[in-house]
PDB file of C-alpha atoms in Angstrom:
ATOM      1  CA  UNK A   1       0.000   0.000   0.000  1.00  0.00           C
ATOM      2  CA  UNK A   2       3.033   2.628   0.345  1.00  0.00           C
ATOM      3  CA  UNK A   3       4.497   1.589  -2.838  1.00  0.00           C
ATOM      4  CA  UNK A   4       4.033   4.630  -5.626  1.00  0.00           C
ATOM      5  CA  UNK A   5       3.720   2.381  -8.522  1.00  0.00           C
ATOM      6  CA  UNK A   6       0.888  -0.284  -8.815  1.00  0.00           C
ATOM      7  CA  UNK A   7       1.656  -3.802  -7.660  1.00  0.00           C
ATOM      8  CA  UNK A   8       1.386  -6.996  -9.079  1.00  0.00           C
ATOM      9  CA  UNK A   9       1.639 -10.399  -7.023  1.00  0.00           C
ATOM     10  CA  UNK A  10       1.740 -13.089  -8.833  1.00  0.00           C
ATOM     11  CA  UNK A  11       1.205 -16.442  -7.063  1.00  0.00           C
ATOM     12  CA  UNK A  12       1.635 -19.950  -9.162  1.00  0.00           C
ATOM     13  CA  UNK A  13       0.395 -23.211  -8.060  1.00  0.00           C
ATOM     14  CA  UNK A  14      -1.683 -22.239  -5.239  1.00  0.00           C
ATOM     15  CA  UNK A  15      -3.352 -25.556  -4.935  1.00  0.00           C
ATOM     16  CA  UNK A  16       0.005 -27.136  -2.749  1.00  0.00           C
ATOM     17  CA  UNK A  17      -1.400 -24.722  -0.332  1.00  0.00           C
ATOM     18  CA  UNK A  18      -2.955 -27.238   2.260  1.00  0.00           C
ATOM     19  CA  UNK A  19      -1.993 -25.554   6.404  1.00  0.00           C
ATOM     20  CA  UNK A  20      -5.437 -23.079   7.353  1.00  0.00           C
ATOM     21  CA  UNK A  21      -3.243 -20.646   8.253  1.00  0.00           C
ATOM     22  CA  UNK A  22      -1.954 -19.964   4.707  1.00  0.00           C
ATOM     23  CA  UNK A  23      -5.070 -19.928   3.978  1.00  0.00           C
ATOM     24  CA  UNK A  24      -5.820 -17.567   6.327  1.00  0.00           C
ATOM     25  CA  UNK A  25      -2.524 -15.474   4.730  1.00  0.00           C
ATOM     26  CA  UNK A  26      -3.936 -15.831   1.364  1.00  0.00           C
ATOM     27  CA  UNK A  27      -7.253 -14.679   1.979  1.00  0.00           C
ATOM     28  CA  UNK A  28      -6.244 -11.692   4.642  1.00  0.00           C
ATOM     29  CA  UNK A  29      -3.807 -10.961   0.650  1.00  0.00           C
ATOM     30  CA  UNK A  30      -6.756 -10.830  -1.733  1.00  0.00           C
ATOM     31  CA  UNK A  31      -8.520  -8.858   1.296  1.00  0.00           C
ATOM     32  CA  UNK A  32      -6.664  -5.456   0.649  1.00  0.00           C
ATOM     33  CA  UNK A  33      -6.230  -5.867  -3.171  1.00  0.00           C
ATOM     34  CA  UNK A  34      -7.459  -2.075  -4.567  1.00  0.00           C
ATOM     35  CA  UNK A  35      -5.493   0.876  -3.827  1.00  0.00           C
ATOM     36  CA  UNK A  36      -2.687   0.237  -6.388  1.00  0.00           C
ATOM     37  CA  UNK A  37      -1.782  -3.976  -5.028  1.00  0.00           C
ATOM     38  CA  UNK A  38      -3.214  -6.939  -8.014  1.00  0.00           C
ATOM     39  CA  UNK A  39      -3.224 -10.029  -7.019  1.00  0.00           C
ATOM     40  CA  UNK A  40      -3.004 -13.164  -9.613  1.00  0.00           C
ATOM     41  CA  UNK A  41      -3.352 -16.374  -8.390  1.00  0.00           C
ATOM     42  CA  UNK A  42      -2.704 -19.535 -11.099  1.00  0.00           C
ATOM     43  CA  UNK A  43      -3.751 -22.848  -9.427  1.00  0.00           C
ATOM     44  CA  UNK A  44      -5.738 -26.067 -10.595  1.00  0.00           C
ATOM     45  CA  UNK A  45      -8.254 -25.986  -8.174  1.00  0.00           C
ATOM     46  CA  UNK A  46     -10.614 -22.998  -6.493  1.00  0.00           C
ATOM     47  CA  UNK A  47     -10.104 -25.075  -2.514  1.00  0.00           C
ATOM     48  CA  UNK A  48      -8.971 -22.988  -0.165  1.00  0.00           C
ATOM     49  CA  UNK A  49      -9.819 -19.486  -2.663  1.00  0.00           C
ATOM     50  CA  UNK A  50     -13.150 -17.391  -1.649  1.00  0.00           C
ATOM     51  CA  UNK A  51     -13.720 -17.375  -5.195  1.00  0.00           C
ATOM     52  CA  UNK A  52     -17.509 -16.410  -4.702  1.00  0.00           C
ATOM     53  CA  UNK A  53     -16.961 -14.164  -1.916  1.00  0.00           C
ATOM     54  CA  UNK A  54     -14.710 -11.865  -3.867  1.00  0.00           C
ATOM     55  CA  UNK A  55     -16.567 -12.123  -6.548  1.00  0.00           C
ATOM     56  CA  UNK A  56     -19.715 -11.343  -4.965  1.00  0.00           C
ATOM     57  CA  UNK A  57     -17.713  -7.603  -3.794  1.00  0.00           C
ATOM     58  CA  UNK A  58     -16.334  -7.497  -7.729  1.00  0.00           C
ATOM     59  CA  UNK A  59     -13.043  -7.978  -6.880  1.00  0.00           C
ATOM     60  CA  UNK A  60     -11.738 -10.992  -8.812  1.00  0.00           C
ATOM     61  CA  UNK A  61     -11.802 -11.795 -12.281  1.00  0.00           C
ATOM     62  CA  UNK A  62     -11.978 -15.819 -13.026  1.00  0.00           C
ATOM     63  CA  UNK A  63     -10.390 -17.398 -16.060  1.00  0.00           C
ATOM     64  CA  UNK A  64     -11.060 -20.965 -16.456  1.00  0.00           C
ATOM     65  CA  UNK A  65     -10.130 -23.282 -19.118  1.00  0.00           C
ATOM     66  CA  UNK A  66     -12.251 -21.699 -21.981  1.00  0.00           C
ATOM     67  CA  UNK A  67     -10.629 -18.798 -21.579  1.00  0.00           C
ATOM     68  CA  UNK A  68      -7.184 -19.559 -21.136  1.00  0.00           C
ATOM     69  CA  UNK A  69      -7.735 -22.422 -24.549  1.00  0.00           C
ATOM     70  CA  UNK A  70      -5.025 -21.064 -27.519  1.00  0.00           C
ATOM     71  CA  UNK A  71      -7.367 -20.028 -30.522  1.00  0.00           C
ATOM     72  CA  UNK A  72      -6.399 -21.699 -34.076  1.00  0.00           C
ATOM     73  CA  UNK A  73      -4.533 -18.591 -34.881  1.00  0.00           C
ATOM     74  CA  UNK A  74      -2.027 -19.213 -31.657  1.00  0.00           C
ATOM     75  CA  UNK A  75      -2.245 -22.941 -32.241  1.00  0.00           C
ATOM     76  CA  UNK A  76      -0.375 -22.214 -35.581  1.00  0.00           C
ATOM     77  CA  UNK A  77       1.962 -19.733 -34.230  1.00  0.00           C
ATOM     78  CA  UNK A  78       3.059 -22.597 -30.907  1.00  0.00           C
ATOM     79  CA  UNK A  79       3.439 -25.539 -33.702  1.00  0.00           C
ATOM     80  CA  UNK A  80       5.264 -23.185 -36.144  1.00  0.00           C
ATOM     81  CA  UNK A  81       7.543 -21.676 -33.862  1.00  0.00           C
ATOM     82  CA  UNK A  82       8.508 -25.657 -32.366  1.00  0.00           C
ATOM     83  CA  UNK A  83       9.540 -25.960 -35.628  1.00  0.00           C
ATOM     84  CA  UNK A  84       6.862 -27.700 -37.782  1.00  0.00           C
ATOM     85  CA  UNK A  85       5.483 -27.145 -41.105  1.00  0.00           C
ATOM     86  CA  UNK A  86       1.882 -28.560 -40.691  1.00  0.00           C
ATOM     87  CA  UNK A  87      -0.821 -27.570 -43.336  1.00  0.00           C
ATOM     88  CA  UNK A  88      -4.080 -25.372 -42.035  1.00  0.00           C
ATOM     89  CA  UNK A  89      -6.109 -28.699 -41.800  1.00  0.00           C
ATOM     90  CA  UNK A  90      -3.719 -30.233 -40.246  1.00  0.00           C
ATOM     91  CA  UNK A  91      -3.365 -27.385 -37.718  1.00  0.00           C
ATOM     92  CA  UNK A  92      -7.295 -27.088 -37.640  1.00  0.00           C
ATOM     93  CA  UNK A  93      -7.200 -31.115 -36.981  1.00  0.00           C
ATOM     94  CA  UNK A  94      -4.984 -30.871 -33.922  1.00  0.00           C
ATOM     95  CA  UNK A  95      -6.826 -27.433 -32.004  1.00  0.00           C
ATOM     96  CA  UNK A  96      -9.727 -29.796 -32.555  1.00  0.00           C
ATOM     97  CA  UNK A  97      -7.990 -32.881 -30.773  1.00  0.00           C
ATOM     98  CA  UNK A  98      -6.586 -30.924 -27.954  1.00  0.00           C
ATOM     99  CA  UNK A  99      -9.338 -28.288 -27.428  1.00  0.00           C
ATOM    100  CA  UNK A 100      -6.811 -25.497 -27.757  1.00  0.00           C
ATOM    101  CA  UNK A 101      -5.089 -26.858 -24.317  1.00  0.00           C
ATOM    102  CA  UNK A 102      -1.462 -25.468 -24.963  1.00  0.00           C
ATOM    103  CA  UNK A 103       0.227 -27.897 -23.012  1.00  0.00           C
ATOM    104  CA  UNK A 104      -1.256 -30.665 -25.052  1.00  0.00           C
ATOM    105  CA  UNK A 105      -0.408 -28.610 -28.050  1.00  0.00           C
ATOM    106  CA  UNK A 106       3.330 -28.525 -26.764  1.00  0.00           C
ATOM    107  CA  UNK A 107       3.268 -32.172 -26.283  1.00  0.00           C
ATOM    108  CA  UNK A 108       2.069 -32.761 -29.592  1.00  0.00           C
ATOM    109  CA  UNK A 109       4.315 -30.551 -31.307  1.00  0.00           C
ATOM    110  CA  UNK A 110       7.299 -32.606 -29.526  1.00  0.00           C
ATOM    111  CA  UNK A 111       5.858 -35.781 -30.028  1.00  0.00           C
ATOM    112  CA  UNK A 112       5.837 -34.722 -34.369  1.00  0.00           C
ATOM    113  CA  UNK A 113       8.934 -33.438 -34.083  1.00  0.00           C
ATOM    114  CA  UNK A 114       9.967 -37.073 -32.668  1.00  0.00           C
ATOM    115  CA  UNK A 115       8.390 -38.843 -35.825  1.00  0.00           C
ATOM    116  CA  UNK A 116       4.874 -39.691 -34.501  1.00  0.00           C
ATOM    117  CA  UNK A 117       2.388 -39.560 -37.406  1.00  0.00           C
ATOM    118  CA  UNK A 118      -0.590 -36.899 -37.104  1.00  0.00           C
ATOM    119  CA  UNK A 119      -3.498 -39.334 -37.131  1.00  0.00           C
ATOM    120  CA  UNK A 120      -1.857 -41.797 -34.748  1.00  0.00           C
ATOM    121  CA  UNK A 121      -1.709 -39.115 -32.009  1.00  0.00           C
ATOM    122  CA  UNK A 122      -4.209 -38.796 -29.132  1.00  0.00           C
ATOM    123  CA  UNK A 123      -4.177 -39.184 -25.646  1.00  0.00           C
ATOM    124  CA  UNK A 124      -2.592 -42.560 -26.027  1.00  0.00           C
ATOM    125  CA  UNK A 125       0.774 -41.192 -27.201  1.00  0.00           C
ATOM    126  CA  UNK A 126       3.238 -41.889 -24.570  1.00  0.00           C
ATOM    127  CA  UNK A 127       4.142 -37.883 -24.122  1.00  0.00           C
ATOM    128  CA  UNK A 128       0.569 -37.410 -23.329  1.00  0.00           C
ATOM    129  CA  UNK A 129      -0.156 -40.608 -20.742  1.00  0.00           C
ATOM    130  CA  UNK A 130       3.284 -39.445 -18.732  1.00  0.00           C
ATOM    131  CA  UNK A 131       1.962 -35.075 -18.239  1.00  0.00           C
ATOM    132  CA  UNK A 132      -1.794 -36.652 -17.441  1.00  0.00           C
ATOM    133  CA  UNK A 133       0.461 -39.212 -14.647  1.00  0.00           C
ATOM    134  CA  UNK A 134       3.006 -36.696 -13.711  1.00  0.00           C
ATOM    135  CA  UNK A 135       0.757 -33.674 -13.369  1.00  0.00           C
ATOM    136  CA  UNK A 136      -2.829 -35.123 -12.944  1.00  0.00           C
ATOM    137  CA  UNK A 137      -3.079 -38.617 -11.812  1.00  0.00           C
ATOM    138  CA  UNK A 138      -0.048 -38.664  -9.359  1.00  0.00           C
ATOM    139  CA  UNK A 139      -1.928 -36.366  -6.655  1.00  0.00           C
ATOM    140  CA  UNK A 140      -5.023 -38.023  -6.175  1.00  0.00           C
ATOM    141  CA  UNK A 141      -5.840 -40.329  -3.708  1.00  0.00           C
ATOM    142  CA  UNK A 142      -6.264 -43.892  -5.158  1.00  0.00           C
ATOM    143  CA  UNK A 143     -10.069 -43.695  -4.791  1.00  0.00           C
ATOM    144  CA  UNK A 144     -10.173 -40.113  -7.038  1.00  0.00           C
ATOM    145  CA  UNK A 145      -7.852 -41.984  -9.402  1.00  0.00           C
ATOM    146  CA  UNK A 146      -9.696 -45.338  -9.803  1.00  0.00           C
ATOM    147  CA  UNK A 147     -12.541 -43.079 -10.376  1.00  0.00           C
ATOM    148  CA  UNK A 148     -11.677 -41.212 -13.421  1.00  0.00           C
ATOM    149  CA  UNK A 149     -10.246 -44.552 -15.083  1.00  0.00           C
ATOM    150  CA  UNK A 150     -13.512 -46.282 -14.607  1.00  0.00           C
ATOM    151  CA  UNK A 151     -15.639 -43.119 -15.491  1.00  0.00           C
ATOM    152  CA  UNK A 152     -13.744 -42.572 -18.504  1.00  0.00           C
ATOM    153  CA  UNK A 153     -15.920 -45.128 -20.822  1.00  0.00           C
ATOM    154  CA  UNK A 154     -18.201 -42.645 -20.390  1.00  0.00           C
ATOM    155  CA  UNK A 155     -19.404 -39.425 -22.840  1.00  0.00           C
ATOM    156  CA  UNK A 156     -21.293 -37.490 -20.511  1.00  0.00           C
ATOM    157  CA  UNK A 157     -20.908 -37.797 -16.493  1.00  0.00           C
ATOM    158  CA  UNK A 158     -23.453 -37.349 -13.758  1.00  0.00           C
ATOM    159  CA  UNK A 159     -23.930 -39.347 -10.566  1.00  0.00           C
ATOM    160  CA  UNK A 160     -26.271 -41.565 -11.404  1.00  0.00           C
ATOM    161  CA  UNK A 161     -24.618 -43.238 -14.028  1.00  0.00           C
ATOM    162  CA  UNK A 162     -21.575 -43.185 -12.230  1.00  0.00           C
ATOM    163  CA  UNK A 163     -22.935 -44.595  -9.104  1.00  0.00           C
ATOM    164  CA  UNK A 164     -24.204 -47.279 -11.261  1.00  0.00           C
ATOM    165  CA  UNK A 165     -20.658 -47.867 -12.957  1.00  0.00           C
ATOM    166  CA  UNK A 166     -18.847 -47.799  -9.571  1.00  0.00           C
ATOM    167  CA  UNK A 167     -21.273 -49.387  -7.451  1.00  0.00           C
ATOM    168  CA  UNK A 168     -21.491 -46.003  -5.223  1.00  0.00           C
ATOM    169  CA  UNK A 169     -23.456 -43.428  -3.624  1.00  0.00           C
ATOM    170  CA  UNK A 170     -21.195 -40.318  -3.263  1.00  0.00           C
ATOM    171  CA  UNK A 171     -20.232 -39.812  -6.978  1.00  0.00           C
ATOM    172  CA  UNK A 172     -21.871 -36.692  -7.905  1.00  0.00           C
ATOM    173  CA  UNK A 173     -20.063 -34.971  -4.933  1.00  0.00           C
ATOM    174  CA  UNK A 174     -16.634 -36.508  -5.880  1.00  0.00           C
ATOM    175  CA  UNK A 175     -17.766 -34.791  -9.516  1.00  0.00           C
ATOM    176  CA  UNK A 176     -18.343 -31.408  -8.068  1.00  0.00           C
ATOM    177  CA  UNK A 177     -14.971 -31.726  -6.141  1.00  0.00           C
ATOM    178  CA  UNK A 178     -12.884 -32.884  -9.056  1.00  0.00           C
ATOM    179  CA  UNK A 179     -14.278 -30.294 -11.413  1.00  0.00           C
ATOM    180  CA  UNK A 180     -12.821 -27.840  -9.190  1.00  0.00           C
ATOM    181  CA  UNK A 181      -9.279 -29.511  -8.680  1.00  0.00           C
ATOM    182  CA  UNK A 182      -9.561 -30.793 -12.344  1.00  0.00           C
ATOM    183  CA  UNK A 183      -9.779 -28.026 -15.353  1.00  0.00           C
ATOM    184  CA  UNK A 184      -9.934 -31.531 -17.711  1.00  0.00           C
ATOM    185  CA  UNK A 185     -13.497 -32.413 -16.259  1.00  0.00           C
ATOM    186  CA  UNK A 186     -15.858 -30.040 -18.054  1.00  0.00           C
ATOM    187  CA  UNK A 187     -19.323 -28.751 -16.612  1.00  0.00           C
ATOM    188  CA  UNK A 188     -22.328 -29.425 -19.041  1.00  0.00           C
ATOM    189  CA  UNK A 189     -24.199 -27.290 -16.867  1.00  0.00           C
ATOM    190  CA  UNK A 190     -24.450 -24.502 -14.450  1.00  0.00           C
ATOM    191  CA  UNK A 191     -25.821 -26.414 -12.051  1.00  0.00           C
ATOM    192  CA  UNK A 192     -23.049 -28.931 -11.898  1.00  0.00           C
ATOM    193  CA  UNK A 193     -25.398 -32.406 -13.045  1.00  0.00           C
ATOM    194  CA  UNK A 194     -23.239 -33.119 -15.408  1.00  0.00           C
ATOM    195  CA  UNK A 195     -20.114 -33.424 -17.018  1.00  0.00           C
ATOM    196  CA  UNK A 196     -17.618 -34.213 -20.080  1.00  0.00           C
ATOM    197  CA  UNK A 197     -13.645 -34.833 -20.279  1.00  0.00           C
ATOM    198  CA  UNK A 198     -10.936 -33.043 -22.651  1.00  0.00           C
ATOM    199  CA  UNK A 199     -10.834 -35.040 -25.187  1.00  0.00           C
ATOM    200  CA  UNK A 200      -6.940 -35.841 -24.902  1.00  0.00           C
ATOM    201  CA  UNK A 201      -7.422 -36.301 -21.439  1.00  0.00           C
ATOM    202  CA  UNK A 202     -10.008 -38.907 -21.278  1.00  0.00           C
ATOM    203  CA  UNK A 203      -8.691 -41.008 -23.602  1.00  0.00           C
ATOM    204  CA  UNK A 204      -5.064 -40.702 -21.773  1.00  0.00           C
ATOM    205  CA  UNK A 205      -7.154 -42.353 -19.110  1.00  0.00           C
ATOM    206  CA  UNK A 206      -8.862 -44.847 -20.890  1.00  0.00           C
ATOM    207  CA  UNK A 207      -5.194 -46.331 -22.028  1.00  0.00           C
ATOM    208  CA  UNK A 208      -4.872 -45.831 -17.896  1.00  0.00           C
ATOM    209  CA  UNK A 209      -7.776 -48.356 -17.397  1.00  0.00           C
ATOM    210  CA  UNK A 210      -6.169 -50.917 -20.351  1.00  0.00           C
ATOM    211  CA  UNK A 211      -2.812 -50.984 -18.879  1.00  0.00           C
ATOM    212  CA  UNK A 212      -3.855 -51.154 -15.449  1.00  0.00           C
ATOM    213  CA  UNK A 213      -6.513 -53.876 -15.849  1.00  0.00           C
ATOM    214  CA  UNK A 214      -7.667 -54.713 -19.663  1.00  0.00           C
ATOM    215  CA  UNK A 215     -10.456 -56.880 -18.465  1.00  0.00           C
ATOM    216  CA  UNK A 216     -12.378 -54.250 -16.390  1.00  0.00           C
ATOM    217  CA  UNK A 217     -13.473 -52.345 -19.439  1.00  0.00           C
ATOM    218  CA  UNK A 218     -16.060 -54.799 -20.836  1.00  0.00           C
ATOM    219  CA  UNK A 219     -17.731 -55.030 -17.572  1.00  0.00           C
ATOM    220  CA  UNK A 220     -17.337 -51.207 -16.982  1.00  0.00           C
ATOM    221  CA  UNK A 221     -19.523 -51.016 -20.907  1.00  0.00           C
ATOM    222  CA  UNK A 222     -22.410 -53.611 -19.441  1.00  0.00           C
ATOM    223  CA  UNK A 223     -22.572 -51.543 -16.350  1.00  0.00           C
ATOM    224  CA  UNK A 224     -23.293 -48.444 -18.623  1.00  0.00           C
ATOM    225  CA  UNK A 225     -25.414 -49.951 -21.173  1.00  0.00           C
ATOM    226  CA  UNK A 226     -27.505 -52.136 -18.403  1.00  0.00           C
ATOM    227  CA  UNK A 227     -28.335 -48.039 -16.417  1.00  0.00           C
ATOM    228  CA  UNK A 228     -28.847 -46.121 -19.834  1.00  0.00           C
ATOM    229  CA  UNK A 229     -31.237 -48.791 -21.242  1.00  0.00           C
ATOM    230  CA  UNK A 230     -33.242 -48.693 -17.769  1.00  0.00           C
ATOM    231  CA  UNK A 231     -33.295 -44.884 -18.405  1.00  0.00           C
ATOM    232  CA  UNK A 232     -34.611 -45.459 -21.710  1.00  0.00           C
ATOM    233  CA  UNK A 233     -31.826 -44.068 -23.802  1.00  0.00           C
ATOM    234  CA  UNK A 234     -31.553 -47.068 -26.337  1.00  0.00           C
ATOM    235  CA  UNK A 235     -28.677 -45.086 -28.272  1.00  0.00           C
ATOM    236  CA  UNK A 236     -25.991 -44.940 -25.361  1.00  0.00           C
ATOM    237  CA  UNK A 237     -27.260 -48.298 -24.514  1.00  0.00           C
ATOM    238  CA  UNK A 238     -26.519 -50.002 -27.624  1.00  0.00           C
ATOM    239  CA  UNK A 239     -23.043 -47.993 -28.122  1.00  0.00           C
ATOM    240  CA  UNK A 240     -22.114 -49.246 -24.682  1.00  0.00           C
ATOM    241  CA  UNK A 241     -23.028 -53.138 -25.375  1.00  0.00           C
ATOM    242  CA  UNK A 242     -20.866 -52.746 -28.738  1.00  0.00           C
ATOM    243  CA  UNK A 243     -18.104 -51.385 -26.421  1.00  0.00           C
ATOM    244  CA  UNK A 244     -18.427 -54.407 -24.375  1.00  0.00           C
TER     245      UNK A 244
END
């Protein structure tokens, strides 16, 4: 507040950030933001942030995935500048595969300029399954993990169905909470009932579920197509029993 000049503090990977009395620190921070102090927070989860508080008082400005997703203009200018000469479709075909996520971008860029073939990559290329591990996977609990393996047969997410696939009661509250610690798990909604994965992402976890047990997919396909065709949606119900 006695500086001259206006202020910005930037803080990166807020979600570490576990002890209630940084907490505390952080919030008493965003408190006395105005009068010349910014603060920018970068984290992969909202816990611990009184997003809707400051919000409420118009002091914070949120940027989730959408927003922070490279257009098809930048998407050219990352995979040109990493050194590749790709044509527009090609360029159009890859912003389509990774939603505009840069990092995924990156990692395809590297994995071309290794020798992998444009139509052969996805979520199953091995750069892809190691940053969904390393930064994703590695951090949840074994429960949150086993979770987005199994769920990831699925096209669109809500508790229901995932109760049904899991053999649970609590899974549209482990939804809510991973949406928030998870910018991969996509709200259908505003009310939270639903959900979709990046497209990279959830088929980095679907190789997840083959490697870790290839025989649990069929029966995670019956599950699905037994609950949709009780709900009377024959489509997802016969795509599912194909699956299987």
């Amino acid at each position: 507040r006695e500086r001259d000049l206006p202020l910005v503090l930037v803080l990166d990977d807020v979600q570490v950030i576990r002890s209630q009395g940084s907490r505390a620190i952080l919030a008493a921070i965003a408190q006395a933001c105005g009068q010349g102090l910014q603060l920018a927070l970068a984290s992969r989860s909202d816990e611990g942030i009184p997003v809707a508080r400051l919000r409420a008082h118009g002091k914070a400005v949120v940027l989730r995935g959408s927003q922070l997703a490279m257009t098809r203009a930048e998407a050219a200018a990352l995979l040109s500048q990493a050194g590749l000469r790709l044509s527009p479709e090609q360029v159009l075909e890859l912003h389509r595969r990774t939603e505009g996520w840069p990092a995924g971008l990156l990692l395809a860029a590297l994995s071309l300029a290794e020798g992998a073939e444009l139509k052969d990559f996805g979520g199953g290329d091995r750069l892809i399954r190691a940053y969904v591990r390393d930064e994703f996977l590695s951090s949840l609990t074994e429960e949150d993990r086993d979770f987005l393996t199994a769920t990831s047969v699925l096209d669109r997410l809500t508790g229901p169905v995932c109760n049904a696939l899991l053999d649970s009661d609590d899974a549209a509250d482990r939804l809510a909470r991973l949406s928030q610690a998870n910018a991969m798990l996509v709200p259908l909604d505003r009310r939270n009932t639903a959900y979709r994965y990046n497209e990279l992402f959830v088929t980095a976890l679907r190789a997840e579920l083959q490697r870790s047990d290839p025989t649990r997919e069929s029966d995670l396909h019956r599950r699905a197509s037994g609950w949709y065709a009780s709900e009377g949606d024959t489509e997802r119900a016969i795509g599912h029993a194909l699956a299987a």
